[in-house]
Tab-separated table of N, CA, C and O in Angstrom:
chain	number	residue	atom	x	y	z
A	26	MET	N	88.828	54.467	88.116
A	26	MET	CA	88.002	54.215	86.961
A	26	MET	C	88.670	54.838	85.739
A	26	MET	O	89.215	55.918	85.800
A	27	THR	N	88.585	54.147	84.605
A	27	THR	CA	89.171	54.669	83.375
A	27	THR	C	88.067	55.213	82.474
A	27	THR	O	86.901	54.887	82.630
A	28	ASN	N	88.452	56.016	81.533
A	28	ASN	CA	87.496	56.553	80.571
A	28	ASN	C	87.683	55.909	79.203
A	28	ASN	O	87.400	56.526	78.188
A	29	LYS	N	88.176	54.686	79.176
A	29	LYS	CA	88.351	53.986	77.910
A	29	LYS	C	86.979	53.605	77.370
A	29	LYS	O	86.143	53.076	78.083
A	30	GLN	N	86.761	53.888	76.100
A	30	GLN	CA	85.472	53.623	75.478
A	30	GLN	C	85.359	52.165	75.059
A	30	GLN	O	86.307	51.581	74.544
A	31	THR	N	84.210	51.591	75.291
A	31	THR	CA	83.891	50.249	74.836
A	31	THR	C	82.774	50.353	73.812
A	31	THR	O	81.783	51.039	74.039
A	32	THR	N	82.947	49.702	72.689
A	32	THR	CA	81.926	49.704	71.656
A	32	THR	C	81.047	48.482	71.825
A	32	THR	O	81.549	47.358	71.893
A	33	LEU	N	79.747	48.680	71.904
A	33	LEU	CA	78.790	47.582	71.938
A	33	LEU	C	78.281	47.363	70.516
A	33	LEU	O	77.779	48.295	69.889
A	34	ILE	N	78.424	46.149	70.019
A	34	ILE	CA	77.927	45.818	68.686
A	34	ILE	C	76.589	45.117	68.896
A	34	ILE	O	76.546	43.951	69.294
A	35	ILE	N	75.515	45.846	68.653
A	35	ILE	CA	74.175	45.339	68.921
A	35	ILE	C	73.440	45.214	67.589
A	35	ILE	O	73.136	46.217	66.943
A	36	LYS	N	73.203	43.989	67.196
A	36	LYS	CA	72.493	43.715	65.946
A	36	LYS	C	71.663	42.453	66.160
A	36	LYS	O	71.891	41.703	67.107
A	37	ASP	N	70.743	42.198	65.254
A	37	ASP	CA	69.953	40.974	65.313
A	37	ASP	C	70.844	39.765	65.069
A	37	ASP	O	71.976	39.891	64.582
A	38	ARG	N	70.306	38.588	65.374
A	38	ARG	CA	71.028	37.337	65.120
A	38	ARG	C	71.334	37.196	63.628
A	38	ARG	O	70.551	37.613	62.782
A	39	ALA	N	72.500	36.606	63.362
A	39	ALA	CA	72.918	36.280	61.986
A	39	ALA	C	73.024	37.516	61.089
A	39	ALA	O	72.705	37.460	59.898
A	40	THR	N	73.490	38.634	61.666
A	40	THR	CA	73.658	39.850	60.861
A	40	THR	C	75.116	40.284	60.774
A	40	THR	O	75.394	41.409	60.350
A	41	GLY	N	76.057	39.431	61.227
A	41	GLY	CA	77.469	39.725	61.020
A	41	GLY	C	78.239	40.242	62.216
A	41	GLY	O	79.357	40.730	62.057
A	42	LYS	N	77.681	40.137	63.427
A	42	LYS	CA	78.405	40.625	64.616
A	42	LYS	C	79.721	39.888	64.810
A	42	LYS	O	80.766	40.508	64.992
A	43	THR	N	79.676	38.566	64.765
A	43	THR	CA	80.886	37.767	64.978
A	43	THR	C	81.876	37.975	63.839
A	43	THR	O	83.083	38.097	64.066
A	44	THR	N	81.376	38.064	62.624
A	44	THR	CA	82.257	38.328	61.482
A	44	THR	C	82.944	39.678	61.650
A	44	THR	O	84.153	39.799	61.419
A	45	GLN	N	82.200	40.681	62.076
A	45	GLN	CA	82.782	42.005	62.332
A	45	GLN	C	83.864	41.913	63.402
A	45	GLN	O	84.935	42.506	63.268
A	46	LEU	N	83.609	41.138	64.443
A	46	LEU	CA	84.589	40.973	65.511
A	46	LEU	C	85.840	40.251	65.006
A	46	LEU	O	86.958	40.597	65.386
A	47	LEU	N	85.656	39.257	64.136
A	47	LEU	CA	86.798	38.543	63.562
A	47	LEU	C	87.676	39.481	62.733
A	47	LEU	O	88.902	39.435	62.831
A	48	TYR	N	87.063	40.333	61.938
A	48	TYR	CA	87.841	41.303	61.153
A	48	TYR	C	88.559	42.294	62.074
A	48	TYR	O	89.707	42.667	61.823
A	49	THR	N	87.892	42.697	63.142
A	49	THR	CA	88.526	43.603	64.111
A	49	THR	C	89.724	42.914	64.764
A	49	THR	O	90.788	43.513	64.916
A	50	SER	N	89.562	41.651	65.119
A	50	SER	CA	90.660	40.892	65.729
A	50	SER	C	91.828	40.743	64.758
A	50	SER	O	92.988	40.892	65.144
A	51	ALA	N	91.525	40.457	63.511
A	51	ALA	CA	92.585	40.306	62.506
A	51	ALA	C	93.339	41.615	62.307
A	51	ALA	O	94.562	41.621	62.140
A	52	THR	N	92.625	42.720	62.346
A	52	THR	CA	93.240	44.033	62.137
A	52	THR	C	94.058	44.480	63.342
A	52	THR	O	95.168	44.985	63.196
A	53	THR	N	93.498	44.303	64.536
A	53	THR	CA	94.134	44.810	65.759
A	53	THR	C	95.033	43.799	66.446
A	53	THR	O	95.868	44.165	67.259
A	54	GLN	N	94.798	42.508	66.144
A	54	GLN	CA	95.450	41.381	66.820
A	54	GLN	C	95.064	41.313	68.302
A	54	GLN	O	95.796	40.768	69.118
A	55	TYR	N	93.885	41.827	68.643
A	55	TYR	CA	93.323	41.637	69.979
A	55	TYR	C	92.632	40.280	69.994
A	55	TYR	O	91.907	39.940	69.054
A	56	PRO	N	92.821	39.485	71.054
A	56	PRO	CA	92.161	38.181	71.111
A	56	PRO	C	90.669	38.320	71.415
A	56	PRO	O	90.237	39.300	72.030
A	57	ILE	N	89.911	37.339	70.960
A	57	ILE	CA	88.477	37.296	71.230
A	57	ILE	C	88.234	36.352	72.404
A	57	ILE	O	88.771	35.246	72.447
A	58	ILE	N	87.426	36.807	73.347
A	58	ILE	CA	87.087	36.022	74.532
A	58	ILE	C	85.675	35.468	74.347
A	58	ILE	O	84.757	36.203	73.961
A	59	VAL	N	85.509	34.178	74.642
A	59	VAL	CA	84.210	33.509	74.508
A	59	VAL	C	83.925	32.685	75.764
A	59	VAL	O	84.791	32.536	76.631
A	60	GLN	N	82.724	32.149	75.853
A	60	GLN	CA	82.311	31.420	77.050
A	60	GLN	C	82.909	30.019	77.147
A	60	GLN	O	83.161	29.537	78.240
A	61	ASN	N	83.123	29.324	76.012
A	61	ASN	CA	83.567	27.929	76.100
A	61	ASN	C	84.435	27.539	74.899
A	61	ASN	O	84.565	28.292	73.936
A	62	HIS	N	85.003	26.335	74.983
A	62	HIS	CA	85.939	25.874	73.954
A	62	HIS	C	85.267	25.577	72.619
A	62	HIS	O	85.914	25.683	71.571
A	63	SER	N	83.988	25.218	72.620
A	63	SER	CA	83.318	24.991	71.342
A	63	SER	C	83.206	26.305	70.565
A	63	SER	O	83.327	26.319	69.334
A	64	GLN	N	83.018	27.415	71.273
A	64	GLN	CA	82.988	28.718	70.611
A	64	GLN	C	84.371	29.098	70.087
A	64	GLN	O	84.478	29.739	69.042
A	65	VAL	N	85.422	28.713	70.805
A	65	VAL	CA	86.791	28.952	70.323
A	65	VAL	C	86.972	28.276	68.974
A	65	VAL	O	87.445	28.888	68.012
A	66	LYS	N	86.560	27.009	68.888
A	66	LYS	CA	86.697	26.256	67.635
A	66	LYS	C	85.879	26.884	66.517
A	66	LYS	O	86.360	27.029	65.387
A	67	LEU	N	84.653	27.293	66.818
A	67	LEU	CA	83.819	27.939	65.798
A	67	LEU	C	84.463	29.219	65.266
A	67	LEU	O	84.443	29.474	64.056
A	68	LEU	N	85.052	30.011	66.159
A	68	LEU	CA	85.721	31.245	65.726
A	68	LEU	C	86.931	30.940	64.850
A	68	LEU	O	87.140	31.599	63.829
A	69	LEU	N	87.720	29.966	65.262
A	69	LEU	CA	88.904	29.599	64.468
A	69	LEU	C	88.499	29.089	63.091
A	69	LEU	O	89.128	29.435	62.083
A	70	ASP	N	87.449	28.281	63.039
A	70	ASP	CA	86.958	27.765	61.749
A	70	ASP	C	86.455	28.900	60.861
A	70	ASP	O	86.764	28.955	59.669
A	71	LYS	N	85.698	29.828	61.444
A	71	LYS	CA	85.153	30.948	60.673
A	71	LYS	C	86.275	31.870	60.193
A	71	LYS	O	86.255	32.339	59.059
A	72	ALA	N	87.261	32.130	61.052
A	72	ALA	CA	88.411	32.948	60.646
A	72	ALA	C	89.144	32.286	59.488
A	72	ALA	O	89.549	32.961	58.528
A	73	ASN	N	89.309	30.975	59.559
A	73	ASN	CA	89.969	30.229	58.489
A	73	ASN	C	89.171	30.344	57.185
A	73	ASN	O	89.747	30.575	56.117
A	74	ASP	N	87.844	30.205	57.274
A	74	ASP	CA	86.993	30.334	56.089
A	74	ASP	C	87.124	31.723	55.450
A	74	ASP	O	87.001	31.869	54.238
A	75	LEU	N	87.341	32.731	56.289
A	75	LEU	CA	87.464	34.110	55.804
A	75	LEU	C	88.908	34.493	55.473
A	75	LEU	O	89.183	35.638	55.120
A	76	ASP	N	89.835	33.525	55.595
A	76	ASP	CA	91.269	33.766	55.364
A	76	ASP	C	91.816	34.871	56.260
A	76	ASP	O	92.601	35.726	55.823
A	77	LEU	N	91.399	34.853	57.532
A	77	LEU	CA	91.863	35.835	58.501
A	77	LEU	C	92.853	35.205	59.467
A	77	LEU	O	92.698	34.041	59.856
A	78	ILE	N	93.861	35.953	59.852
A	78	ILE	CA	94.815	35.502	60.859
A	78	ILE	C	94.505	36.259	62.142
A	78	ILE	O	94.624	37.488	62.198
A	79	ILE	N	94.060	35.507	63.149
A	79	ILE	CA	93.687	36.108	64.428
A	79	ILE	C	94.460	35.425	65.557
A	79	ILE	O	94.904	34.295	65.405
A	80	PRO	N	94.611	36.105	66.688
A	80	PRO	CA	95.175	35.422	67.853
A	80	PRO	C	94.213	34.310	68.270
A	80	PRO	O	93.003	34.407	68.034
A	81	VAL	N	94.732	33.278	68.885
A	81	VAL	CA	93.870	32.177	69.315
A	81	VAL	C	92.872	32.708	70.344
A	81	VAL	O	93.262	33.296	71.350
A	82	PRO	N	91.566	32.537	70.077
A	82	PRO	CA	90.559	32.970	71.051
A	82	PRO	C	90.723	32.226	72.373
A	82	PRO	O	91.298	31.136	72.418
A	83	MET	N	90.216	32.827	73.442
A	83	MET	CA	90.315	32.230	74.782
A	83	MET	C	88.943	32.211	75.433
A	83	MET	O	88.086	33.035	75.111
A	84	THR	N	88.786	31.286	76.366
A	84	THR	CA	87.582	31.305	77.182
A	84	THR	C	87.742	32.394	78.245
A	84	THR	O	88.849	32.870	78.503
A	85	VAL	N	86.619	32.732	78.875
A	85	VAL	CA	86.655	33.727	79.947
A	85	VAL	C	87.607	33.273	81.040
A	85	VAL	O	88.429	34.058	81.531
A	86	GLU	N	87.523	32.007	81.417
A	86	GLU	CA	88.388	31.486	82.490
A	86	GLU	C	89.859	31.566	82.114
A	86	GLU	O	90.698	31.926	82.939
A	87	GLU	N	90.187	31.230	80.878
A	87	GLU	CA	91.583	31.320	80.436
A	87	GLU	C	92.079	32.765	80.495
A	87	GLU	O	93.210	33.018	80.917
A	88	CYS	N	91.232	33.683	80.107
A	88	CYS	CA	91.622	35.099	80.147
A	88	CYS	C	91.792	35.564	81.592
A	88	CYS	O	92.756	36.261	81.909
A	89	LYS	N	90.873	35.178	82.460
A	89	LYS	CA	90.959	35.572	83.867
A	89	LYS	C	92.204	34.995	84.533
A	89	LYS	O	92.816	35.630	85.386
A	90	ASN	N	92.604	33.790	84.119
A	90	ASN	CA	93.784	33.146	84.679
A	90	ASN	C	95.048	33.541	83.924
A	90	ASN	O	96.106	32.976	84.148
A	91	LYS	N	94.912	34.471	83.009
A	91	LYS	CA	95.993	35.044	82.190
A	91	LYS	C	96.586	34.061	81.196
A	91	LYS	O	97.276	34.454	80.300
A	92	TYR	N	96.362	32.786	81.349
A	92	TYR	CA	96.777	31.758	80.383
A	92	TYR	C	98.190	32.011	79.852
A	92	TYR	O	98.492	31.799	78.690
A	93	GLY	N	99.051	32.565	80.725
A	93	GLY	CA	100.437	32.808	80.342
A	93	GLY	C	100.645	34.041	79.478
A	93	GLY	O	101.733	34.298	79.010
A	94	MET	N	99.578	34.795	79.245
A	94	MET	CA	99.686	35.966	78.380
A	94	MET	C	99.061	37.164	79.076
A	94	MET	O	98.214	37.024	79.942
A	95	ASN	N	99.450	38.327	78.649
A	95	ASN	CA	98.890	39.543	79.218
A	95	ASN	C	98.464	40.452	78.078
A	95	ASN	O	99.300	40.918	77.311
A	96	TYR	N	97.171	40.688	77.955
A	96	TYR	CA	96.651	41.541	76.900
A	96	TYR	C	96.086	42.811	77.501
A	96	TYR	O	95.354	42.773	78.480
A	97	ASP	N	96.397	43.951	76.887
A	97	ASP	CA	95.844	45.230	77.329
A	97	ASP	C	94.445	45.447	76.779
A	97	ASP	O	93.682	46.247	77.311
A	98	HIS	N	94.112	44.759	75.681
A	98	HIS	CA	92.825	44.908	75.026
A	98	HIS	C	92.309	43.534	74.613
A	98	HIS	O	93.094	42.706	74.144
A	99	VAL	N	91.023	43.326	74.765
A	99	VAL	CA	90.390	42.093	74.294
A	99	VAL	C	89.058	42.438	73.644
A	99	VAL	O	88.487	43.508	73.857
A	100	LEU	N	88.563	41.508	72.851
A	100	LEU	CA	87.243	41.599	72.231
A	100	LEU	C	86.403	40.467	72.825
A	100	LEU	O	86.937	39.405	73.141
A	101	ILE	N	85.115	40.673	72.971
A	101	ILE	CA	84.258	39.647	73.570
A	101	ILE	C	83.111	39.344	72.622
A	101	ILE	O	82.411	40.252	72.162
A	102	ASP	N	82.924	38.050	72.338
A	102	ASP	CA	81.816	37.609	71.497
A	102	ASP	C	80.690	37.109	72.391
A	102	ASP	O	80.927	36.333	73.310
A	103	GLU	N	79.472	37.548	72.124
A	103	GLU	CA	78.280	37.172	72.898
A	103	GLU	C	78.499	37.402	74.393
A	103	GLU	O	78.553	36.480	75.190
A	104	GLY	N	78.616	38.657	74.762
A	104	GLY	CA	79.045	39.022	76.105
A	104	GLY	C	77.989	39.257	77.161
A	104	GLY	O	78.311	39.760	78.229
A	105	TYR	N	76.729	38.908	76.911
A	105	TYR	CA	75.690	39.212	77.895
A	105	TYR	C	75.985	38.645	79.276
A	105	TYR	O	75.894	39.363	80.275
A	106	ASN	N	76.318	37.364	79.376
A	106	ASN	CA	76.590	36.763	80.689
A	106	ASN	C	77.790	37.423	81.352
A	106	ASN	O	77.776	37.695	82.554
A	107	LEU	N	78.817	37.686	80.570
A	107	LEU	CA	80.027	38.288	81.119
A	107	LEU	C	79.763	39.704	81.622
A	107	LEU	O	80.269	40.100	82.667
A	108	ILE	N	78.949	40.466	80.909
A	108	ILE	CA	78.621	41.818	81.355
A	108	ILE	C	77.926	41.761	82.710
A	108	ILE	O	78.251	42.519	83.626
A	109	GLY	N	76.985	40.839	82.858
A	109	GLY	CA	76.287	40.691	84.130
A	109	GLY	C	77.226	40.329	85.265
A	109	GLY	O	77.172	40.922	86.351
A	110	GLU	N	78.097	39.364	85.024
A	110	GLU	CA	79.058	38.943	86.046
A	110	GLU	C	80.002	40.090	86.408
A	110	GLU	O	80.312	40.306	87.585
A	111	ALA	N	80.456	40.821	85.406
A	111	ALA	CA	81.380	41.934	85.657
A	111	ALA	C	80.698	43.037	86.460
A	111	ALA	O	81.302	43.606	87.380
A	112	LEU	N	79.465	43.350	86.124
A	112	LEU	CA	78.747	44.373	86.873
A	112	LEU	C	78.516	43.946	88.316
A	112	LEU	O	78.650	44.755	89.239
A	113	ASP	N	78.173	42.688	88.515
A	113	ASP	CA	78.004	42.181	89.884
A	113	ASP	C	79.292	42.363	90.678
A	113	ASP	O	79.281	42.846	91.817
A	114	ALA	N	80.419	41.975	90.076
A	114	ALA	CA	81.707	42.080	90.769
A	114	ALA	C	82.060	43.553	91.031
A	114	ALA	O	82.507	43.909	92.123
A	115	TYR	N	81.839	44.403	90.055
A	115	TYR	CA	82.175	45.825	90.181
A	115	TYR	C	81.311	46.507	91.238
A	115	TYR	O	81.805	47.298	92.040
A	116	MET	N	80.025	46.202	91.228
A	116	MET	CA	79.094	46.851	92.153
A	116	MET	C	79.077	46.199	93.534
A	116	MET	O	78.607	46.790	94.499
A	117	GLY	N	79.566	44.968	93.632
A	117	GLY	CA	79.558	44.278	94.911
A	117	GLY	C	78.178	43.778	95.307
A	117	GLY	O	77.929	43.459	96.470
A	118	THR	N	77.285	43.688	94.344
A	118	THR	CA	75.933	43.184	94.573
A	118	THR	C	75.398	42.672	93.244
A	118	THR	O	75.976	42.964	92.191
A	119	HIS	N	74.315	41.895	93.281
A	119	HIS	CA	73.752	41.380	92.041
A	119	HIS	C	72.996	42.485	91.310
A	119	HIS	O	72.077	43.085	91.859
A	120	VAL	N	73.400	42.761	90.101
A	120	VAL	CA	72.733	43.758	89.267
A	120	VAL	C	71.614	43.029	88.524
A	120	VAL	O	71.877	42.169	87.689
A	121	VAL	N	70.395	43.370	88.843
A	121	VAL	CA	69.235	42.658	88.296
A	121	VAL	C	68.917	43.090	86.875
A	121	VAL	O	68.566	42.269	86.030
A	122	ALA	N	69.048	44.378	86.574
A	122	ALA	CA	68.706	44.867	85.240
A	122	ALA	C	69.578	46.061	84.877
A	122	ALA	O	70.012	46.819	85.742
A	123	VAL	N	69.818	46.207	83.595
A	123	VAL	CA	70.607	47.318	83.056
A	123	VAL	C	69.900	47.795	81.795
A	123	VAL	O	69.451	46.977	81.000
A	124	THR	N	69.804	49.089	81.623
A	124	THR	CA	69.272	49.603	80.366
A	124	THR	C	70.425	50.100	79.511
A	124	THR	O	71.424	50.599	80.017
A	125	LEU	N	70.283	49.936	78.220
A	125	LEU	CA	71.276	50.417	77.260
A	125	LEU	C	70.541	51.084	76.106
A	125	LEU	O	69.529	50.565	75.643
A	126	THR	N	71.045	52.193	75.656
A	126	THR	CA	70.512	52.839	74.468
A	126	THR	C	71.373	52.436	73.289
A	126	THR	O	72.595	52.423	73.382
A	127	ASP	N	70.732	52.080	72.201
A	127	ASP	CA	71.453	51.736	70.984
A	127	ASP	C	71.961	53.038	70.375
A	127	ASP	O	71.255	53.718	69.641
A	128	ARG	N	73.204	53.414	70.717
A	128	ARG	CA	73.764	54.696	70.285
A	128	ARG	C	73.946	54.780	68.780
A	128	ARG	O	73.832	55.847	68.188
A	129	VAL	N	74.219	53.653	68.150
A	129	VAL	CA	74.379	53.660	66.695
A	129	VAL	C	73.046	54.016	66.039
A	129	VAL	O	72.971	54.874	65.167
A	130	LYS	N	71.986	53.365	66.485
A	130	LYS	CA	70.652	53.651	65.942
A	130	LYS	C	70.245	55.082	66.272
A	130	LYS	O	69.706	55.795	65.424
A	131	GLU	N	70.518	55.513	67.493
A	131	GLU	CA	70.176	56.865	67.906
A	131	GLU	C	70.888	57.895	67.024
A	131	GLU	O	70.287	58.859	66.563
A	132	PHE	N	72.170	57.673	66.752
A	132	PHE	CA	72.936	58.574	65.902
A	132	PHE	C	72.370	58.557	64.483
A	132	PHE	O	72.207	59.602	63.863
A	133	ALA	N	72.083	57.364	63.966
A	133	ALA	CA	71.542	57.246	62.600
A	133	ALA	C	70.190	57.950	62.495
A	133	ALA	O	69.917	58.635	61.516
A	134	ASP	N	69.352	57.788	63.515
A	134	ASP	CA	68.040	58.448	63.510
A	134	ASP	C	68.196	59.954	63.494
A	134	ASP	O	67.485	60.659	62.784
A	135	LYS	N	69.128	60.496	64.282
A	135	LYS	CA	69.356	61.935	64.326
A	135	LYS	C	69.894	62.427	62.981
A	135	LYS	O	69.537	63.504	62.521
A	136	LYS	N	70.745	61.625	62.351
A	136	LYS	CA	71.317	62.001	61.072
A	136	LYS	C	70.216	62.073	60.010
A	136	LYS	O	70.196	62.982	59.189
A	137	VAL	N	69.288	61.135	60.038
A	137	VAL	CA	68.185	61.117	59.077
A	137	VAL	C	67.318	62.344	59.269
A	137	VAL	O	66.890	62.988	58.313
A	138	VAL	N	67.068	62.710	60.514
A	138	VAL	CA	66.233	63.873	60.817
A	138	VAL	C	66.880	65.145	60.301
A	138	VAL	O	66.197	66.043	59.809
A	139	ARG	N	68.190	65.246	60.374
A	139	ARG	CA	68.907	66.459	59.956
A	139	ARG	C	68.882	66.656	58.440
A	139	ARG	O	69.066	67.752	57.963
A	140	LEU	N	68.698	65.592	57.694
A	140	LEU	CA	68.764	65.704	56.228
A	140	LEU	C	67.618	66.436	55.648
A	140	LEU	O	66.690	66.857	55.869
């Protein structure tokens, strides 16, 4: 097991999660992984609208099959299904439920209290 940190970007719909991921991809040149090819096209169109140069996004299957490339780091857009599948594979059983604490909100709340 590794201790590499993963950042969860948890926000309401239409609040800039994908845009934030596109800027992260442009800065780091890490590819974005999505569920299907229509999402790949949407990301490429949005990156173009924002004048961002990003690696070509890949579907989950393309990433799993390595698609001729090997990346040490990837970004995932709308990852709920993938998280479930990954946990099932890791645990060797179906994971029915997972709880997550919104650490960003928790940190912000603590910061407000300290002021």
